[in-house]
XYZ file of C-alpha atoms in Angstrom:
367
model
C 38.560 17.340 -10.333
C 35.533 18.889 -12.248
C 32.197 17.405 -11.785
C 29.385 15.738 -13.871
C 26.080 16.708 -13.172
C 22.516 15.794 -14.324
C 19.907 18.265 -14.096
C 16.297 16.915 -14.623
C 12.673 18.496 -14.861
C 10.963 21.238 -16.860
C 7.570 21.424 -18.398
C 7.018 25.111 -17.767
C 9.161 28.233 -17.623
C 8.819 28.350 -13.907
C 11.008 24.999 -13.763
C 13.215 25.496 -16.619
C 14.722 29.036 -15.937
C 15.677 27.887 -12.119
C 17.155 24.748 -13.917
C 19.297 26.920 -16.454
C 20.229 29.452 -13.764
C 21.565 26.573 -11.430
C 23.645 25.106 -14.495
C 24.974 28.670 -15.120
C 25.929 29.003 -11.412
C 27.845 25.381 -11.350
C 29.546 26.567 -14.610
C 30.749 29.999 -12.877
C 32.041 27.910 -9.631
C 34.009 25.601 -12.049
C 33.819 26.194 -16.012
C 34.991 22.498 -16.476
C 31.609 21.167 -14.831
C 30.031 18.801 -17.270
C 26.146 19.139 -17.250
C 23.732 17.081 -19.061
C 19.877 18.086 -18.622
C 17.085 15.469 -18.786
C 13.289 16.610 -19.759
C 10.278 15.408 -21.151
C 10.222 14.931 -24.984
C 7.884 17.357 -26.437
C 8.077 19.897 -23.656
C 9.330 23.465 -23.429
C 12.578 22.485 -22.081
C 13.742 20.476 -25.173
C 13.822 23.823 -26.965
C 14.606 26.213 -24.320
C 17.702 24.230 -22.840
C 19.782 23.880 -26.218
C 19.084 27.816 -26.793
C 20.973 28.162 -23.262
C 23.857 25.944 -24.448
C 23.405 22.751 -22.637
C 22.603 19.303 -24.090
C 19.299 17.627 -23.286
C 17.997 14.107 -23.643
C 14.157 13.842 -23.623
C 12.101 10.826 -21.608
C 8.841 9.713 -23.030
C 7.036 10.727 -19.809
C 3.731 12.518 -19.028
C 1.717 13.610 -15.746
C -1.421 12.096 -14.601
C -4.177 13.381 -16.675
C -7.041 14.599 -14.484
C -9.447 14.814 -17.374
C -8.643 11.624 -19.600
C -8.759 8.142 -18.203
C -7.822 6.759 -21.500
C -4.532 8.872 -21.605
C -3.610 7.635 -18.220
C -3.794 4.007 -19.275
C -0.095 4.733 -20.936
C 1.145 6.294 -17.779
C 2.622 3.074 -16.218
C 4.151 2.086 -19.311
C 5.691 5.484 -20.118
C 6.900 5.694 -16.446
C 8.707 2.110 -16.508
C 10.287 2.863 -19.945
C 11.570 6.253 -18.740
C 13.151 4.774 -15.364
C 14.954 2.191 -17.885
C 15.849 5.074 -19.964
C 17.176 7.171 -17.182
C 19.280 4.209 -15.520
C 21.039 4.097 -18.996
C 21.712 7.605 -19.199
C 23.138 7.493 -15.557
C 25.271 4.401 -16.688
C 26.461 6.446 -19.663
C 26.914 9.834 -18.292
C 28.254 8.630 -14.735
C 27.185 11.788 -12.822
C 28.564 12.678 -9.542
C 25.249 14.403 -8.649
C 21.518 14.660 -9.650
C 19.391 17.517 -9.286
C 15.531 17.527 -9.783
C 13.713 20.944 -10.205
C 10.228 19.524 -10.472
C 8.267 18.375 -13.748
C 7.769 15.348 -15.274
C 11.407 13.915 -16.188
C 12.413 14.809 -12.373
C 10.675 11.684 -10.897
C 12.102 8.758 -13.143
C 15.608 10.684 -13.216
C 15.825 11.137 -9.499
C 14.540 7.630 -8.619
C 17.144 6.053 -11.192
C 19.808 8.032 -9.638
C 19.049 6.994 -6.193
C 18.826 3.264 -7.252
C 22.403 3.597 -8.516
C 23.763 5.285 -5.565
C 23.969 8.811 -6.994
C 23.525 11.519 -4.552
C 20.440 13.588 -5.299
C 19.255 17.236 -4.443
C 15.883 18.441 -5.161
C 14.816 22.083 -5.826
C 11.371 22.620 -4.315
C 9.960 25.975 -5.641
C 6.515 26.241 -4.196
C 5.001 26.311 -0.585
C 3.403 23.179 -0.933
C 5.258 20.302 -2.130
C 3.754 17.901 -4.900
C 3.501 14.035 -4.735
C 6.744 13.345 -6.776
C 8.908 15.525 -4.520
C 7.562 14.460 -1.344
C 8.116 10.849 -2.349
C 11.468 11.753 -3.595
C 12.327 13.594 -0.609
C 12.888 10.468 1.496
C 15.993 9.457 -0.387
C 17.498 13.271 -1.553
C 20.590 14.223 0.553
C 19.359 17.988 0.354
C 16.210 19.708 -0.242
C 16.462 23.295 -1.365
C 13.182 25.405 -0.645
C 11.918 28.789 -0.930
C 9.294 29.137 1.771
C 9.147 28.436 5.512
C 7.281 25.505 7.186
C 8.372 22.925 4.425
C 9.176 20.450 7.286
C 5.621 19.220 6.823
C 6.426 17.663 3.634
C 10.213 16.852 3.955
C 12.935 15.613 6.781
C 13.758 18.791 8.690
C 17.428 18.037 8.618
C 17.700 18.032 4.737
C 16.000 21.164 4.133
C 17.969 24.426 3.192
C 16.084 27.723 2.643
C 17.951 28.989 -0.417
C 15.042 30.619 -2.254
C 14.200 30.086 -6.004
C 16.801 31.133 -8.606
C 15.645 33.929 -10.807
C 16.578 35.536 -14.225
C 19.007 38.253 -13.015
C 18.522 40.358 -15.906
C 14.927 40.453 -15.375
C 15.140 42.098 -11.890
C 17.882 44.629 -12.635
C 15.680 47.655 -12.533
C 17.809 50.599 -10.932
C 17.876 53.642 -12.839
C 15.556 52.375 -15.656
C 12.352 53.999 -15.072
C 12.530 56.765 -17.730
C 13.919 54.229 -20.418
C 10.973 51.810 -19.352
C 8.363 54.708 -19.950
C 10.265 55.526 -23.256
C 9.828 51.882 -24.492
C 6.144 51.479 -23.838
C 5.357 54.967 -24.959
C 4.175 56.101 -21.399
C 3.992 59.300 -19.515
C 6.050 60.129 -16.402
C 2.971 62.199 -14.995
C 0.797 59.122 -14.739
C 0.683 55.812 -12.498
C 1.298 52.592 -14.287
C -0.143 49.156 -13.738
C 1.775 46.283 -15.147
C -0.558 43.171 -15.634
C 1.399 39.801 -16.471
C -0.123 36.465 -16.909
C 3.324 34.540 -18.153
C 4.509 33.815 -21.483
C 1.121 31.755 -22.297
C -0.865 34.427 -20.739
C -3.929 33.987 -18.180
C -7.369 34.041 -19.373
C -8.831 35.509 -15.846
C -6.310 38.336 -15.948
C -7.358 39.600 -19.475
C -10.936 39.143 -18.747
C -10.847 41.070 -15.809
C -8.841 43.856 -17.527
C -11.256 43.979 -20.292
C -14.356 44.096 -17.927
C -12.722 47.030 -16.078
C -10.982 49.104 -18.832
C -13.316 51.865 -18.814
C -12.670 52.350 -15.290
C -9.060 52.369 -15.801
C -9.293 54.780 -18.550
C -11.614 57.185 -16.318
C -9.246 57.038 -13.598
C -6.282 58.409 -15.869
C -3.715 55.327 -15.145
C -1.568 53.771 -17.690
C -1.470 50.001 -18.226
C 1.181 47.680 -19.472
C -0.850 44.378 -20.493
C 0.926 41.294 -21.302
C -1.817 39.068 -22.797
C 0.112 35.810 -23.532
C 0.303 34.410 -27.124
C -2.950 32.600 -26.933
C -4.984 35.955 -26.469
C -3.250 38.627 -27.564
C -4.882 38.473 -31.454
C -8.263 38.375 -30.092
C -7.945 41.275 -27.661
C -6.248 43.490 -30.209
C -9.140 42.833 -32.339
C -11.768 43.354 -29.622
C -10.158 46.729 -28.337
C -9.977 47.896 -32.242
C -7.525 50.302 -33.886
C -8.470 53.307 -32.002
C -7.797 52.025 -28.527
C -6.853 54.349 -25.710
C -2.939 55.315 -25.940
C -2.859 54.839 -22.125
C -3.609 50.931 -22.654
C -0.217 49.234 -23.943
C -0.958 45.707 -25.072
C 2.038 43.401 -25.778
C 1.904 39.764 -26.565
C 5.201 38.750 -24.649
C 7.604 41.016 -22.491
C 11.134 40.644 -24.127
C 12.533 43.161 -21.357
C 11.017 41.992 -18.297
C 13.306 44.415 -16.291
C 11.753 47.477 -18.207
C 8.188 46.376 -17.446
C 9.090 46.081 -13.888
C 10.868 49.354 -13.867
C 7.859 51.059 -15.477
C 5.267 49.739 -12.843
C 3.822 51.295 -9.850
C 1.786 48.348 -9.137
C 1.949 44.889 -10.514
C -0.962 42.461 -11.144
C 0.361 38.827 -11.454
C -0.259 35.110 -11.152
C 1.421 33.548 -8.112
C 3.976 31.022 -9.629
C 6.789 30.602 -7.328
C 9.290 31.697 -9.936
C 7.512 34.946 -10.475
C 7.148 35.637 -6.755
C 10.857 35.061 -6.493
C 11.441 37.849 -9.029
C 8.692 40.142 -7.438
C 10.416 39.931 -3.947
C 13.647 41.406 -5.595
C 11.852 43.907 -7.656
C 10.153 45.230 -4.368
C 6.860 46.939 -6.028
C 3.308 46.489 -4.591
C 1.855 43.374 -6.036
C -1.806 41.985 -6.575
C -1.636 38.220 -6.689
C -4.289 36.339 -8.651
C -3.266 32.658 -8.237
C -4.078 30.241 -11.061
C -6.361 27.600 -9.678
C -5.546 25.113 -12.500
C -2.179 23.837 -11.207
C -1.334 20.707 -9.043
C -2.470 20.931 -5.403
C -3.482 24.602 -5.753
C -0.042 25.427 -5.032
C -0.274 28.943 -6.569
C -2.895 29.943 -4.012
C -0.713 28.640 -1.072
C 2.496 30.631 -2.639
C 0.087 33.881 -2.440
C -1.003 33.109 0.946
C 2.504 32.807 2.123
C 2.864 36.379 1.237
C -0.443 37.829 2.411
C 0.487 36.389 5.845
C 3.663 38.650 5.702
C 1.628 41.508 4.517
C 3.682 41.397 1.480
C 0.953 41.170 -1.383
C -2.631 41.617 -1.834
C -4.755 38.514 -2.650
C -7.740 38.101 -5.136
C -9.181 35.000 -5.832
C -9.367 33.943 -9.380
C -13.298 33.398 -9.083
C -13.523 37.099 -7.889
C -11.219 38.725 -10.301
C -13.568 40.069 -12.822
C -15.505 41.704 -10.410
C -13.031 43.005 -7.985
C -9.656 43.212 -9.639
C -9.677 46.584 -11.013
C -11.449 48.288 -8.250
C -8.705 46.719 -5.871
C -5.840 47.842 -8.044
C -7.360 51.401 -8.368
C -7.747 51.522 -4.534
C -4.164 50.345 -3.954
C -2.819 53.248 -6.508
C -4.495 55.550 -4.470
C -2.956 54.373 -1.017
C 0.652 55.381 -0.792
C 1.388 53.977 2.736
C -0.210 50.493 1.875
C 2.267 50.622 -1.268
C 5.187 51.430 0.923
C 4.245 48.713 3.383
C 3.794 46.141 0.680
C 6.930 47.122 -1.013
C 9.118 46.963 2.287
C 7.612 43.523 3.298
C 8.034 41.824 -0.077
C 11.477 42.936 -0.375
C 12.504 41.274 3.186
C 11.724 38.110 1.358
C 14.101 38.341 -1.254
C 16.763 35.899 -1.681
C 18.473 37.065 -4.836
C 21.471 34.548 -4.898
C 19.443 31.135 -4.711
C 21.496 29.903 -7.912
C 24.732 30.311 -6.402
C 23.811 28.772 -3.038
C 22.012 25.870 -4.673
C 25.172 25.356 -7.010
C 27.299 25.133 -3.602
C 24.983 22.494 -2.227
C 25.311 20.357 -5.391
C 29.045 20.424 -5.228
C 28.877 19.657 -1.239
C 26.922 16.401 -1.705
C 29.130 15.436 -4.527
C 32.161 15.890 -2.049
C 30.434 14.010 0.842
C 29.707 10.647 -1.382
């Protein structure tokens, strides 16, 4: 008999893309599986999930606002109302299991599911578990993780190391190097650096590249510089119409596979989803973790790779003065590039979506 599964969470692409990948994997196992998403009203998932072909219901929920005491006054009310609505959703949909991928909506939905005796599974993407997932972990049947050492947050017997689901089309780079250089109008005779701060962009990465742009041009290297939508216009204006042809500035990378394929070295933030892709891509990478995330989890994600000699680390506060020098040094060190590529490749878990989907079905069968 086909299953009915609720998937909850979102807020950022790092939560939404894995959630959709798990849904797609469940559908691949059994096309008759019924899937309902539950997200936070007004957040990114309310647009991305329907675009992927799934139904979503929004909860009026927010996170704790560190900078605004007034906004936090509404948090308990929104939380109680969200749990009540989540219980109604569960009564109506009658799921066989509930999956939480992180993000505001995960907490109320998984808590409501556990109250109703519905088996739950948590997909913890980071190397450092957030407060909500730690709390929900006690009741979950399975906790799918991407990093070692997660027993310090969750019961050991519930943990399964699956890795993080990735966008397969983004990491399919084999045989695409020349096509990639053509797309970005780059030369096959020069080394290429890819700088990516995610769809919204990363101010520190942008400032660091701007600060070192003369050094990059003098070194005769090429840069694919993805600025993010908040910064693109300003950067293009500052560089002016006569900017150097080796500096390719883009707002967003629609073909992430070709950006990865073109790169000799990659500079990136250290979100869990991005790291999962970088492990499969197997290119030398410099990670500059964002300090503006809960529990500083990006730094912990990055250090987990550094411990395996699988990435170079540059702290956000040092990036403007050190990042460009580090990337140029790495481009000139072929041995280090090979070591980093080999070591990051060993950490790849490319079939996480399918493994997690099978675990979801397993907990419904054992109920």
